[in-house]
XYZ file of C-alpha atoms in Angstrom:
747
model
C 24.728 -59.126 -10.282
C 22.137 -59.873 -7.635
C 18.654 -58.465 -8.211
C 18.263 -54.960 -6.732
C 15.769 -54.447 -3.944
C 12.245 -53.389 -4.847
C 10.870 -49.885 -4.341
C 8.628 -50.943 -1.441
C 11.552 -52.533 0.349
C 13.652 -49.395 -0.134
C 10.873 -47.227 1.313
C 10.520 -49.545 4.286
C 14.276 -49.494 4.917
C 14.553 -45.715 4.726
C 11.678 -45.266 7.166
C 13.552 -47.320 9.763
C 16.377 -44.752 9.868
C 16.572 -43.102 13.273
C 18.773 -40.167 12.255
C 19.337 -38.012 9.199
C 22.901 -39.310 8.891
C 21.663 -42.897 8.863
C 19.154 -42.061 6.126
C 21.861 -40.373 4.028
C 24.055 -43.446 4.367
C 21.272 -45.711 3.094
C 20.551 -43.378 0.160
C 24.231 -43.129 -0.830
C 24.609 -46.900 -0.725
C 21.555 -47.444 -2.904
C 22.604 -44.679 -5.355
C 25.984 -46.375 -5.781
C 24.233 -49.653 -6.640
C 21.938 -47.866 -9.117
C 24.904 -46.158 -10.820
C 26.646 -49.516 -11.223
C 23.512 -50.989 -12.789
C 23.252 -48.055 -15.221
C 26.901 -48.434 -16.266
C 26.345 -52.115 -17.084
C 23.308 -51.279 -19.251
C 21.053 -53.524 -17.199
C 17.778 -53.399 -19.170
C 16.021 -55.874 -16.874
C 15.946 -53.691 -13.785
C 16.274 -50.228 -15.355
C 12.596 -49.466 -14.719
C 12.877 -50.493 -11.046
C 16.049 -48.446 -10.530
C 14.555 -45.304 -12.090
C 11.465 -45.668 -9.892
C 13.663 -45.804 -6.776
C 15.636 -42.839 -8.055
C 12.437 -40.809 -8.426
C 11.494 -41.618 -4.836
C 14.897 -40.401 -3.630
C 14.471 -37.270 -5.764
C 11.188 -36.534 -4.010
C 13.025 -36.863 -0.676
C 15.392 -34.106 -1.834
C 18.441 -36.117 -2.873
C 20.237 -35.554 -6.236
C 18.987 -37.756 -9.055
C 20.225 -35.986 -12.170
C 22.341 -38.945 -13.234
C 19.146 -40.784 -14.177
C 18.020 -38.379 -16.894
C 19.323 -40.390 -19.847
C 17.883 -43.591 -18.355
C 14.461 -41.946 -18.495
C 14.922 -41.359 -22.239
C 15.830 -45.030 -22.714
C 12.674 -46.103 -20.896
C 10.548 -43.759 -23.055
C 11.972 -45.394 -26.188
C 11.051 -48.851 -24.840
C 8.082 -50.733 -26.313
C 6.801 -51.842 -22.891
C 4.053 -49.698 -21.380
C 5.399 -50.068 -17.825
C 8.789 -48.786 -18.974
C 7.209 -45.847 -20.833
C 5.116 -44.898 -17.817
C 8.132 -44.688 -15.490
C 10.214 -43.033 -18.213
C 7.657 -40.275 -18.831
C 7.160 -39.766 -15.103
C 10.926 -39.438 -14.692
C 11.085 -36.954 -17.578
C 8.411 -34.769 -15.957
C 10.242 -34.803 -12.615
C 13.901 -34.642 -13.656
C 13.839 -32.699 -16.945
C 12.899 -29.132 -17.847
C 13.874 -26.518 -20.438
C 17.210 -25.843 -18.730
C 18.530 -29.293 -19.729
C 19.345 -29.734 -23.407
C 18.740 -33.447 -23.062
C 14.995 -32.857 -23.105
C 15.167 -32.086 -26.846
C 16.281 -35.673 -27.463
C 12.824 -36.953 -26.519
C 10.951 -34.829 -29.088
C 10.912 -37.603 -31.686
C 9.799 -40.204 -29.106
C 6.890 -37.988 -28.009
C 5.885 -37.426 -31.623
C 5.824 -41.179 -32.276
C 3.835 -41.831 -29.101
C 1.299 -39.125 -29.961
C 0.521 -41.195 -33.061
C 0.577 -44.513 -31.144
C -2.276 -46.971 -31.524
C -2.813 -47.192 -27.752
C -4.666 -44.293 -26.133
C -2.810 -44.674 -22.843
C 0.561 -44.235 -24.523
C -0.810 -41.175 -26.307
C -2.055 -39.892 -22.961
C 1.417 -40.272 -21.441
C 2.959 -38.281 -24.283
C 0.322 -35.517 -23.978
C 0.828 -35.243 -20.225
C 4.602 -34.986 -20.585
C 4.439 -32.381 -23.358
C 1.883 -30.355 -21.376
C 4.104 -30.485 -18.304
C 7.638 -29.728 -19.471
C 7.518 -29.043 -23.205
C 9.736 -26.163 -24.316
C 8.745 -23.613 -26.958
C 10.735 -25.561 -29.598
C 9.009 -28.819 -28.713
C 5.600 -27.116 -28.721
C 6.180 -25.712 -32.207
C 7.244 -29.114 -33.503
C 4.370 -31.057 -31.922
C 1.475 -28.555 -32.059
C 0.084 -30.239 -35.184
C -0.234 -33.642 -33.456
C -1.928 -31.998 -30.446
C -4.424 -30.249 -32.747
C -5.280 -33.564 -34.414
C -5.957 -35.216 -31.065
C -8.302 -32.335 -30.148
C -10.548 -33.480 -33.018
C -10.536 -37.179 -32.175
C -13.701 -38.891 -31.005
C -11.951 -40.319 -27.944
C -12.959 -38.181 -24.935
C -10.021 -39.524 -22.891
C -7.568 -38.094 -25.415
C -9.507 -34.888 -26.068
C -9.410 -33.723 -22.465
C -5.662 -34.388 -22.256
C -5.090 -32.714 -25.625
C -7.007 -29.626 -24.456
C -4.788 -29.268 -21.390
C -1.702 -29.810 -23.531
C -2.963 -27.098 -25.903
C -3.115 -24.690 -22.936
C 0.597 -25.282 -22.339
C 1.376 -24.858 -26.043
C -0.464 -21.503 -26.123
C 1.432 -20.278 -23.054
C 4.747 -21.180 -24.652
C 3.935 -20.094 -28.217
C 0.988 -17.632 -28.236
C 1.101 -17.226 -32.013
C -0.112 -20.837 -32.400
C -3.431 -19.912 -30.765
C -5.400 -19.695 -34.015
C -4.436 -23.274 -34.867
C -6.689 -24.547 -32.075
C -9.612 -22.220 -32.782
C -11.739 -24.550 -35.011
C -11.371 -27.530 -32.703
C -12.089 -25.492 -29.563
C -15.548 -24.409 -30.757
C -16.772 -28.007 -30.967
C -15.564 -28.977 -27.486
C -18.416 -27.175 -25.691
C -20.978 -29.489 -27.308
C -19.368 -32.500 -25.626
C -21.418 -34.336 -22.989
C -18.371 -35.630 -21.128
C -17.706 -33.401 -18.098
C -13.950 -33.930 -18.287
C -13.821 -32.644 -21.854
C -16.142 -29.764 -20.957
C -13.919 -28.795 -18.040
C -10.711 -28.781 -20.053
C -12.348 -26.960 -22.955
C -13.469 -24.161 -20.608
C -9.890 -23.952 -19.295
C -8.612 -23.685 -22.867
C -11.181 -21.003 -23.762
C -10.253 -19.020 -20.647
C -6.565 -19.096 -21.549
C -7.241 -17.935 -25.088
C -9.542 -15.107 -23.981
C -7.060 -13.851 -21.388
C -4.211 -13.756 -23.899
C -5.921 -12.285 -26.963
C -8.493 -9.449 -27.211
C -9.474 -10.765 -30.636
C -10.249 -14.184 -29.192
C -12.217 -12.529 -26.390
C -14.425 -10.721 -28.909
C -14.786 -13.885 -30.966
C -15.862 -16.109 -28.070
C -18.401 -13.654 -26.600
C -20.999 -15.217 -28.865
C -20.597 -18.437 -26.866
C -22.090 -16.842 -23.735
C -25.609 -18.294 -24.331
C -24.113 -21.767 -24.738
C -22.112 -21.429 -21.516
C -25.212 -20.153 -19.706
C -27.133 -23.216 -20.945
C -24.437 -25.584 -19.698
C -24.382 -23.900 -16.284
C -28.171 -24.011 -16.052
C -28.194 -27.730 -16.835
C -25.660 -28.299 -14.069
C -27.654 -26.535 -11.356
C -31.012 -27.971 -12.511
C -29.862 -31.554 -13.048
C -30.813 -34.216 -10.561
C -28.518 -36.426 -8.546
C -25.613 -37.861 -10.534
C -23.280 -40.109 -8.514
C -20.492 -39.624 -11.052
C -20.372 -35.835 -10.621
C -21.979 -35.186 -7.230
C -19.892 -33.480 -4.540
C -21.750 -32.866 -1.256
C -25.053 -32.624 -3.079
C -23.840 -30.281 -5.835
C -23.364 -31.393 -9.416
C -19.760 -30.962 -10.591
C -18.811 -27.808 -8.624
C -15.397 -27.722 -10.330
C -16.988 -27.263 -13.744
C -19.408 -24.661 -12.371
C -16.531 -22.602 -10.960
C -14.628 -22.768 -14.247
C -17.667 -21.616 -16.229
C -18.275 -18.738 -13.819
C -14.669 -17.591 -14.242
C -14.984 -17.694 -18.029
C -18.275 -15.772 -17.893
C -16.538 -13.139 -15.760
C -13.916 -12.626 -18.464
C -16.450 -12.564 -21.290
C -18.852 -10.179 -19.538
C -16.282 -7.634 -18.426
C -16.889 -4.255 -20.100
C -19.561 -5.710 -22.412
C -23.233 -4.812 -21.957
C -24.758 -7.522 -24.157
C -22.772 -10.377 -22.641
C -23.444 -9.119 -19.120
C -27.169 -8.912 -19.759
C -27.213 -12.449 -21.172
C -25.739 -13.895 -17.960
C -27.591 -11.812 -15.357
C -30.450 -14.307 -14.914
C -28.280 -17.393 -14.527
C -26.049 -15.606 -12.010
C -29.094 -14.697 -9.927
C -30.266 -18.301 -10.170
C -26.907 -19.661 -9.008
C -26.771 -17.125 -6.175
C -30.202 -18.061 -4.835
C -30.267 -21.834 -5.429
C -26.799 -22.900 -4.272
C -26.604 -24.704 -0.951
C -24.505 -22.804 1.606
C -24.197 -25.417 4.334
C -21.148 -27.016 2.695
C -17.856 -25.492 1.639
C -18.472 -26.616 -1.936
C -21.495 -24.341 -2.183
C -19.575 -21.429 -0.654
C -16.884 -21.811 -3.306
C -19.484 -21.521 -6.075
C -21.152 -18.558 -4.371
C -17.813 -16.793 -4.026
C -17.084 -17.181 -7.739
C -20.607 -15.972 -8.481
C -20.047 -12.858 -6.382
C -16.751 -12.114 -8.141
C -18.437 -12.487 -11.522
C -21.361 -10.245 -10.553
C -19.048 -7.512 -9.272
C -16.751 -7.673 -12.313
C -19.315 -7.503 -15.115
C -21.862 -4.800 -15.903
C -24.552 -6.389 -13.773
C -27.830 -4.921 -12.558
C -27.881 -2.991 -9.286
C -30.196 -5.510 -7.618
C -27.840 -8.321 -8.526
C -24.907 -6.440 -7.010
C -26.835 -5.962 -3.772
C -27.541 -9.695 -3.755
C -23.804 -10.385 -4.182
C -22.879 -8.108 -1.284
C -25.534 -9.758 0.884
C -23.903 -13.115 0.154
C -20.597 -11.702 1.390
C -22.412 -10.399 4.447
C -23.615 -13.946 5.192
C -20.050 -15.151 4.754
C -19.042 -12.864 7.635
C -21.250 -14.954 9.943
C -19.613 -18.217 8.904
C -17.613 -20.140 11.481
C -14.819 -20.803 8.994
C -12.095 -18.154 9.323
C -11.041 -18.536 5.701
C -14.551 -17.694 4.493
C -14.733 -14.637 6.745
C -11.359 -13.426 5.490
C -12.412 -13.899 1.856
C -15.625 -11.968 2.515
C -13.814 -9.028 4.123
C -11.281 -8.876 1.285
C -14.041 -8.899 -1.337
C -16.072 -6.231 0.468
C -12.974 -4.045 0.684
C -12.631 -4.217 -3.109
C -16.277 -3.311 -3.723
C -16.845 -0.679 -1.038
C -15.907 2.197 -3.362
C -18.422 1.222 -6.055
C -21.279 -0.046 -3.847
C -20.784 1.910 -0.647
C -24.424 1.942 0.502
C -24.880 -1.799 0.025
C -21.777 -2.543 2.094
C -22.931 -0.087 4.791
C -25.840 -2.414 5.601
C -23.342 -4.922 6.996
C -21.428 -2.351 9.059
C -22.287 -3.888 12.426
C -21.126 -7.334 11.311
C -17.893 -5.868 9.951
C -17.220 -4.023 13.210
C -17.792 -7.262 15.139
C -14.940 -8.795 13.149
C -12.587 -6.347 14.907
C -12.959 -8.606 17.953
C -11.887 -11.726 16.054
C -8.890 -13.601 17.404
C -7.377 -14.091 13.957
C -4.836 -11.377 13.104
C -5.547 -11.370 9.357
C -9.291 -10.997 9.888
C -8.780 -8.123 12.333
C -6.562 -6.264 9.872
C -9.025 -6.650 6.999
C -11.913 -5.625 9.277
C -9.992 -2.527 10.374
C -9.249 -1.489 6.785
C -12.867 -2.038 5.760
C -14.185 -0.154 8.801
C -12.165 2.927 7.862
C -13.417 2.644 4.284
C -17.015 2.748 5.602
C -16.571 5.933 7.645
C -18.559 8.910 6.367
C -20.120 12.086 7.720
C -23.259 10.295 8.912
C -21.629 7.525 10.959
C -18.403 9.220 12.048
C -19.287 9.320 15.749
C -20.362 5.683 16.014
C -17.548 4.307 13.885
C -14.890 6.319 15.705
C -16.222 5.046 19.030
C -15.758 1.455 17.859
C -12.364 2.118 16.283
C -11.060 3.937 19.353
C -12.159 1.017 21.485
C -10.275 -1.252 19.073
C -7.233 1.022 19.351
C -7.297 0.642 23.127
C -7.255 -3.152 23.056
C -5.500 -4.102 19.812
C -2.014 -5.553 19.488
C 0.905 -3.129 18.970
C 1.212 -4.131 15.313
C -2.199 -2.545 14.605
C -1.820 0.680 16.566
C 0.174 2.671 13.989
C -2.206 1.953 11.101
C -5.289 2.404 13.270
C -4.066 5.730 14.649
C -3.294 7.000 11.140
C -6.748 5.934 9.967
C -8.440 7.740 12.863
C -6.467 10.926 12.117
C -7.432 10.899 8.453
C -11.089 10.106 9.107
C -11.363 12.747 11.819
C -9.766 15.385 9.596
C -12.185 14.601 6.778
C -15.485 14.056 8.600
C -15.179 15.760 12.035
C -18.636 17.097 13.045
C -17.109 19.811 15.253
C -13.714 21.154 16.278
C -14.185 20.046 19.871
C -14.966 16.504 18.762
C -11.942 16.604 16.453
C -9.629 17.743 19.236
C -11.051 15.227 21.732
C -10.630 12.379 19.245
C -7.016 13.160 18.427
C -6.141 13.633 22.097
C -7.748 10.258 22.805
C -5.490 8.692 20.162
C -2.404 10.401 21.553
C -3.322 9.246 25.060
C -3.908 5.673 23.931
C -1.294 5.105 21.241
C 0.842 8.220 21.192
C 4.067 6.313 20.673
C 2.718 4.749 17.466
C 1.351 7.791 15.629
C 2.955 9.095 12.478
C 5.498 11.928 12.591
C 3.231 14.686 11.295
C 0.553 14.173 13.968
C 2.084 16.740 16.346
C 2.231 19.711 13.906
C -1.200 18.797 12.515
C -2.783 18.834 15.957
C -0.994 22.063 16.833
C -2.387 23.651 13.691
C -5.882 22.406 14.559
C -5.660 23.788 18.098
C -4.305 27.124 16.896
C -7.155 27.599 14.448
C -9.805 26.707 17.063
C -9.641 30.026 18.890
C -12.740 29.424 20.977
C -11.340 26.071 22.191
C -7.972 27.273 23.501
C -8.910 27.310 27.198
C -10.642 23.947 26.985
C -7.784 22.342 25.044
C -4.960 23.523 27.297
C -6.909 22.368 30.342
C -7.508 18.893 28.873
C -3.894 18.539 27.804
C -2.602 19.651 31.194
C -4.699 16.961 32.882
C -3.402 14.358 30.402
C 0.158 15.471 31.141
C -0.358 14.926 34.862
C -1.644 11.387 34.210
C 0.980 10.108 31.763
C 4.202 11.522 30.298
C 5.241 8.348 28.477
C 3.391 9.203 25.241
C 5.869 11.619 23.684
C 3.663 13.140 20.942
C 1.035 13.908 23.590
C 3.686 15.511 25.811
C 4.979 17.623 22.916
C 1.525 18.940 22.021
C 0.754 19.578 25.702
C 4.015 21.491 26.178
C 3.357 23.630 23.131
C -0.187 24.457 24.269
C 0.888 25.284 27.813
C 3.549 27.609 26.424
C 1.028 29.340 24.160
C -2.019 29.420 26.412
C -0.578 29.067 29.913
C -2.294 32.293 30.969
C -5.668 30.754 30.079
C -4.775 27.677 32.111
C -4.048 29.555 35.348
C -6.894 32.028 34.879
C -9.435 29.359 35.809
C -11.819 30.281 33.012
C -13.324 27.620 30.759
C -16.825 27.622 29.306
C -16.673 24.062 27.987
C -16.301 22.314 31.346
C -15.545 23.016 34.991
C -12.145 24.757 35.134
C -9.267 23.438 37.217
C -7.385 25.526 39.738
C -3.657 25.581 39.066
C -0.893 28.017 39.954
C 1.991 29.309 37.882
C 4.518 27.425 39.994
C 2.623 24.150 39.500
C 2.684 24.596 35.732
C 6.405 25.380 35.775
C 7.019 22.351 38.020
C 5.416 20.096 35.417
C 7.455 21.557 32.545
C 10.702 21.388 34.508
C 9.877 17.773 35.310
C 9.730 17.051 31.589
C 13.212 18.505 31.150
C 14.738 16.068 33.661
C 12.553 13.025 32.972
C 14.213 9.907 31.543
C 11.102 9.345 29.416
C 11.543 12.622 27.517
C 13.205 12.559 24.120
C 15.482 15.421 22.974
C 12.624 16.775 20.852
C 10.292 16.767 23.856
C 12.845 18.631 25.983
C 13.073 21.244 23.261
C 9.293 21.710 23.349
C 9.362 21.987 27.149
C 12.178 24.556 27.216
C 10.483 26.678 24.577
C 7.218 26.492 26.525
C 8.972 27.695 29.675
C 10.519 30.559 27.714
C 7.162 31.597 26.276
C 5.638 31.636 29.752
C 8.095 34.387 30.650
C 5.707 36.800 28.930
C 2.571 35.195 30.345
C 3.597 34.468 33.946
C 5.064 36.715 36.606
C 7.768 34.200 37.622
C 10.360 35.632 35.244
C 13.331 35.168 37.591
C 12.598 31.469 37.998
C 12.346 31.063 34.240
C 15.681 32.862 33.762
C 17.375 30.412 36.124
C 15.940 27.376 34.325
C 16.994 28.694 30.919
C 20.497 29.560 32.090
C 21.023 26.046 33.480
C 20.548 24.466 30.051
C 23.011 26.813 28.404
C 25.659 24.180 29.160
C 23.544 21.110 28.277
C 25.275 18.228 26.481
C 22.356 18.205 24.054
C 23.505 20.623 21.341
C 19.985 21.545 20.239
C 18.854 22.199 23.813
C 22.043 24.157 24.522
C 21.567 26.344 21.457
C 17.961 27.110 22.399
C 19.007 28.043 25.946
C 21.863 30.287 24.739
C 19.572 32.127 22.334
C 16.880 32.537 24.996
C 19.488 33.863 27.435
C 20.525 36.392 24.809
C 16.921 37.514 24.572
C 16.814 38.114 28.313
C 20.109 40.034 28.363
C 20.475 41.987 25.124
C 17.047 42.005 23.502
C 14.676 42.019 26.442
C 12.734 44.854 24.848
C 11.943 42.559 21.919
C 10.979 39.544 24.036
C 7.228 40.300 24.390
C 6.873 40.761 20.634
C 8.938 37.708 19.718
C 7.172 35.424 22.222
C 3.660 36.619 21.611
C 0.920 34.104 20.880
C 1.193 32.310 17.548
C -1.244 33.602 14.907
C -3.705 31.397 13.046
C -1.963 28.936 10.740
C -3.565 28.101 7.430
C -2.341 25.143 5.422
C -2.335 25.868 1.699
C -2.801 22.729 -0.373
C -1.210 23.152 -3.799
C 0.271 21.141 -6.624
C 3.620 22.695 -5.868
C 5.301 23.181 -2.486
C 3.002 23.420 0.540
C 3.601 25.723 3.452
C 1.745 27.071 6.480
C 1.052 30.791 6.243
C 0.670 32.732 9.485
C -1.745 35.640 9.630
C -2.816 38.140 12.266
C -6.296 38.660 10.984
C -4.719 39.760 7.691
C -3.891 37.632 4.691
C -0.133 37.408 4.297
C 0.459 34.831 1.570
C 3.998 34.065 0.550
C 3.055 32.115 -2.545
C 2.381 32.946 -6.136
C -0.995 31.584 -7.231
C -1.563 30.853 -10.897
C -4.717 29.378 -12.348
C -4.691 28.144 -15.892
C -5.989 25.165 -17.850
C -3.445 22.729 -19.216
C -3.136 22.188 -22.983
C -6.280 21.856 -25.100
C -6.324 18.073 -24.693
C -7.690 18.490 -21.147
C -9.733 21.698 -21.148
C -11.938 20.620 -18.226
C -9.153 20.363 -15.679
C -7.694 23.462 -14.074
C -4.385 23.557 -12.261
C -3.708 25.579 -9.112
C 0.025 25.902 -8.596
C 1.538 27.339 -5.452
C 5.100 28.516 -5.897
C 7.156 29.688 -2.943
C 9.407 32.385 -4.311
C 11.506 32.919 -1.187
C 14.800 31.027 -1.301
C 16.770 32.607 1.509
C 16.139 31.419 5.062
C 12.361 31.685 4.682
C 12.405 35.530 4.519
C 9.201 36.675 2.780
C 10.488 40.242 2.338
C 10.331 41.809 -1.100
C 13.069 44.341 -0.286
C 15.574 41.533 0.370
C 15.607 40.382 -3.237
C 18.050 43.015 -4.447
C 21.045 41.259 -5.972
C 19.348 37.872 -6.400
C 19.810 36.435 -9.909
C 16.737 35.736 -12.079
C 14.837 32.631 -11.035
C 12.218 30.356 -12.621
C 9.267 30.163 -10.247
C 6.991 27.890 -12.298
C 7.432 25.793 -15.459
C 4.666 23.293 -16.173
C 1.972 22.534 -18.778
C 3.428 25.085 -21.152
C 3.342 27.979 -18.669
C 6.701 29.421 -17.612
C 7.020 32.166 -14.973
C 10.308 33.931 -14.270
C 11.234 36.629 -11.744
C 13.925 39.270 -12.065
C 15.040 41.605 -9.255
C 16.526 45.101 -9.508
C 16.710 48.440 -7.709
C 14.235 51.158 -8.473
C 15.281 54.576 -9.734
C 15.674 57.075 -8.221
C 15.170 55.402 -4.804
C 17.701 52.521 -4.442
C 15.998 51.243 -1.281
C 12.979 50.063 -3.262
C 13.153 46.669 -4.940
C 11.389 46.005 -8.244
C 10.314 42.432 -8.912
C 9.388 41.814 -12.549
C 7.333 38.779 -13.563
C 7.764 37.285 -17.046
C 5.002 34.801 -18.006
C 5.189 32.914 -21.310
C 2.903 30.359 -22.987
C 4.609 27.701 -25.126
C 1.376 25.894 -26.101
C -0.816 26.623 -29.105
C -3.907 27.163 -26.930
C -4.842 30.319 -25.070
C -4.555 30.279 -21.280
C -7.370 31.811 -19.262
C -8.065 32.636 -15.610
C -4.467 33.654 -14.960
C -4.385 35.319 -11.553
C -1.334 36.824 -9.855
C -1.502 37.595 -6.135
C 1.240 38.927 -3.879
C 1.357 40.373 -0.384
C 4.158 41.421 1.945
C 4.094 40.912 5.742
C 4.860 43.814 8.037
C 8.403 43.517 9.408
C 9.900 45.883 11.945
C 13.438 47.191 12.014
C 14.155 45.195 15.163
C 12.951 42.007 13.435
C 15.302 42.621 10.521
C 18.217 43.154 12.900
C 17.448 39.907 14.695
C 17.098 37.980 11.422
C 20.396 39.364 10.199
C 22.132 38.465 13.445
C 20.796 34.900 13.342
C 22.000 34.463 9.771
C 25.470 35.723 10.672
C 25.666 33.420 13.693
C 24.608 30.443 11.595
C 26.600 31.137 8.441
C 29.886 32.996 8.662
C 30.090 33.432 4.870
C 26.803 35.311 4.928
C 28.569 38.498 6.034
C 30.148 38.880 2.573
C 26.974 38.085 0.641
C 24.927 40.466 -1.463
C 21.815 39.621 0.543
C 23.485 40.746 3.769
C 24.487 43.991 2.069
C 20.896 44.479 0.883
C 19.532 44.074 4.397
C 22.059 46.534 5.792
C 21.104 49.002 3.091
C 17.457 48.590 4.038
C 18.326 49.306 7.665
C 20.465 52.308 6.674
C 23.414 50.756 8.502
C 25.992 50.492 5.728
C 26.561 54.241 5.670
C 27.389 54.276 9.396
C 29.674 51.231 9.210
C 32.935 51.693 7.406
C 33.201 48.171 6.018
C 31.376 44.873 6.027
C 33.765 43.335 8.552
C 32.225 45.570 11.223
C 28.860 43.945 10.585
C 29.645 40.787 12.505
C 31.258 42.544 15.472
C 28.474 45.146 15.752
C 25.619 42.630 15.639
C 27.200 39.921 17.800
């Protein structure tokens, strides 16, 4: 057969291909020639053919048919053949191919070879693709080479030992004696690989971590020699002596000093020395400083040293390199909870990063800015963040708006500021706010009694300017419906009042009903607002016409609202003022159980059962407040409706179980008796157990309306025990012959 082409010629030929198809044709032709050569057991050109096959493998073409040829080259006595064979084994073989086990004996022989370069090839291959079985079989040879006097072999043996430990962790102790002596080596390559090996052992075994903590002074001495040594052309990188070794030592010190006072104290001085003496003009120095900062923040370092580390990150924020700025922001975000005051000193620089063109930097700066907000800087930080919200890309608006809401709720200096801030967010990024922003703002406005006139006036102006932000429109509609009389009265102490008529307000709300920008939810808010204004404005006839129009709307929700409102006008007009009166103050009760908003009219009307008790004795310091909503039927918080309800478990946690039973009282059957059964299944005594209950005032007309609504919604409700209990309470059952009359009478 003619001699196959050389690797360089193949590369040159492939690079001349003008299309992908032409390249594939060349590769297929050459692979066919290589297969023919392999079948004829051509030992002369096997090395050349495998080399070409490896090049084609790196281009992405299949080369699995050359695996056995690699094993034949490894078994060869020629160094050039072994080198290509081992390279092929590292590229083409892994643990998924059983053929890799066939080379175990060859690697073992080469590890004991008289030539160091052959031993190096075997160590590299074992450290790259050795399976757990191979590592167990060859760990003894690797341990012997760790003790050799040849630094070339020791550094390769140390890296191979790292792979052996990862595959077979139980072999870790085998390398312990040899590892201790590696740190006394003068060769930087051996030092580097020994630090890598120590790091791997400490990360995988707590016992090894405790054992190697006594090496901290030795590691500190090595690091000090590196930063104090003069110019060494062999190890110098941009004026810094062996930065790769310095970084590795700093990482190992971080692991050894974590959660250990003595080790941390032993390395405090050298960390301060590295932080102050490292050149920052080159990226190499910044890499060392970054590792130093991570080590300082992770160990039990002194407070002054931590401030120095944060100041280094602050200088990183001024760097022109975007990667360095991003790394600094990420690191500051991790440390802001533990060293809040130190990070606050760089607040202005962090806020400036909000203007960066890089998207990743802007996101990190935004997250860090929200983490820095507190009661002292809330006004200034919100001003910057609201400006950012105005100009940022749409992908940031949702997260930024949520952050502003949370910060304002936590640190608002006044209710007016809180309301102004949230309205600014709704005006700027209303379409991006989270779903609960509308009810939260409504609750805030409701509770700010003295701000009602100011708020409805501001929202009305915002509604005239823009109706595209749906959450803003929904809040504005709700406020106009509640406080429309304050809007048209022209009274506002906070700022100069606007002059607006009832017809102008109704024009705006009717415009929302027909606008293409309004969502179904927004139309529902607008219709309800118009209905509420029927008790606040004198234009009742106009409101009746608007409501009647939407009784035939194609939107089922809007149609249902309109039909019910029409029924109020026609059949229950005497109840309309009471039903549409202004909403009372809403208090949000935060509990470990269900959370609900309780409405009060100057009186406390809780509908929850509060229990305070400590959990079992194992955690005596913590107390649990559990809120349990005991109403299960249509939200009716009426004790006299519980007749006929089966026993229910209201609370069962931390050993405390609370059950309710319901029955009629004797001799008066119209009185319901609710019995609470509390039991303690723990061995410890429970203290501070408090039971509170209150019942809201409900009129007869309200009960009739509730009953009617339940019947209209649920036809089966007519036959229920609860319906019968309500009728009994209203003294209606005696006047009605049977339950079937209930539906006809009430509808």
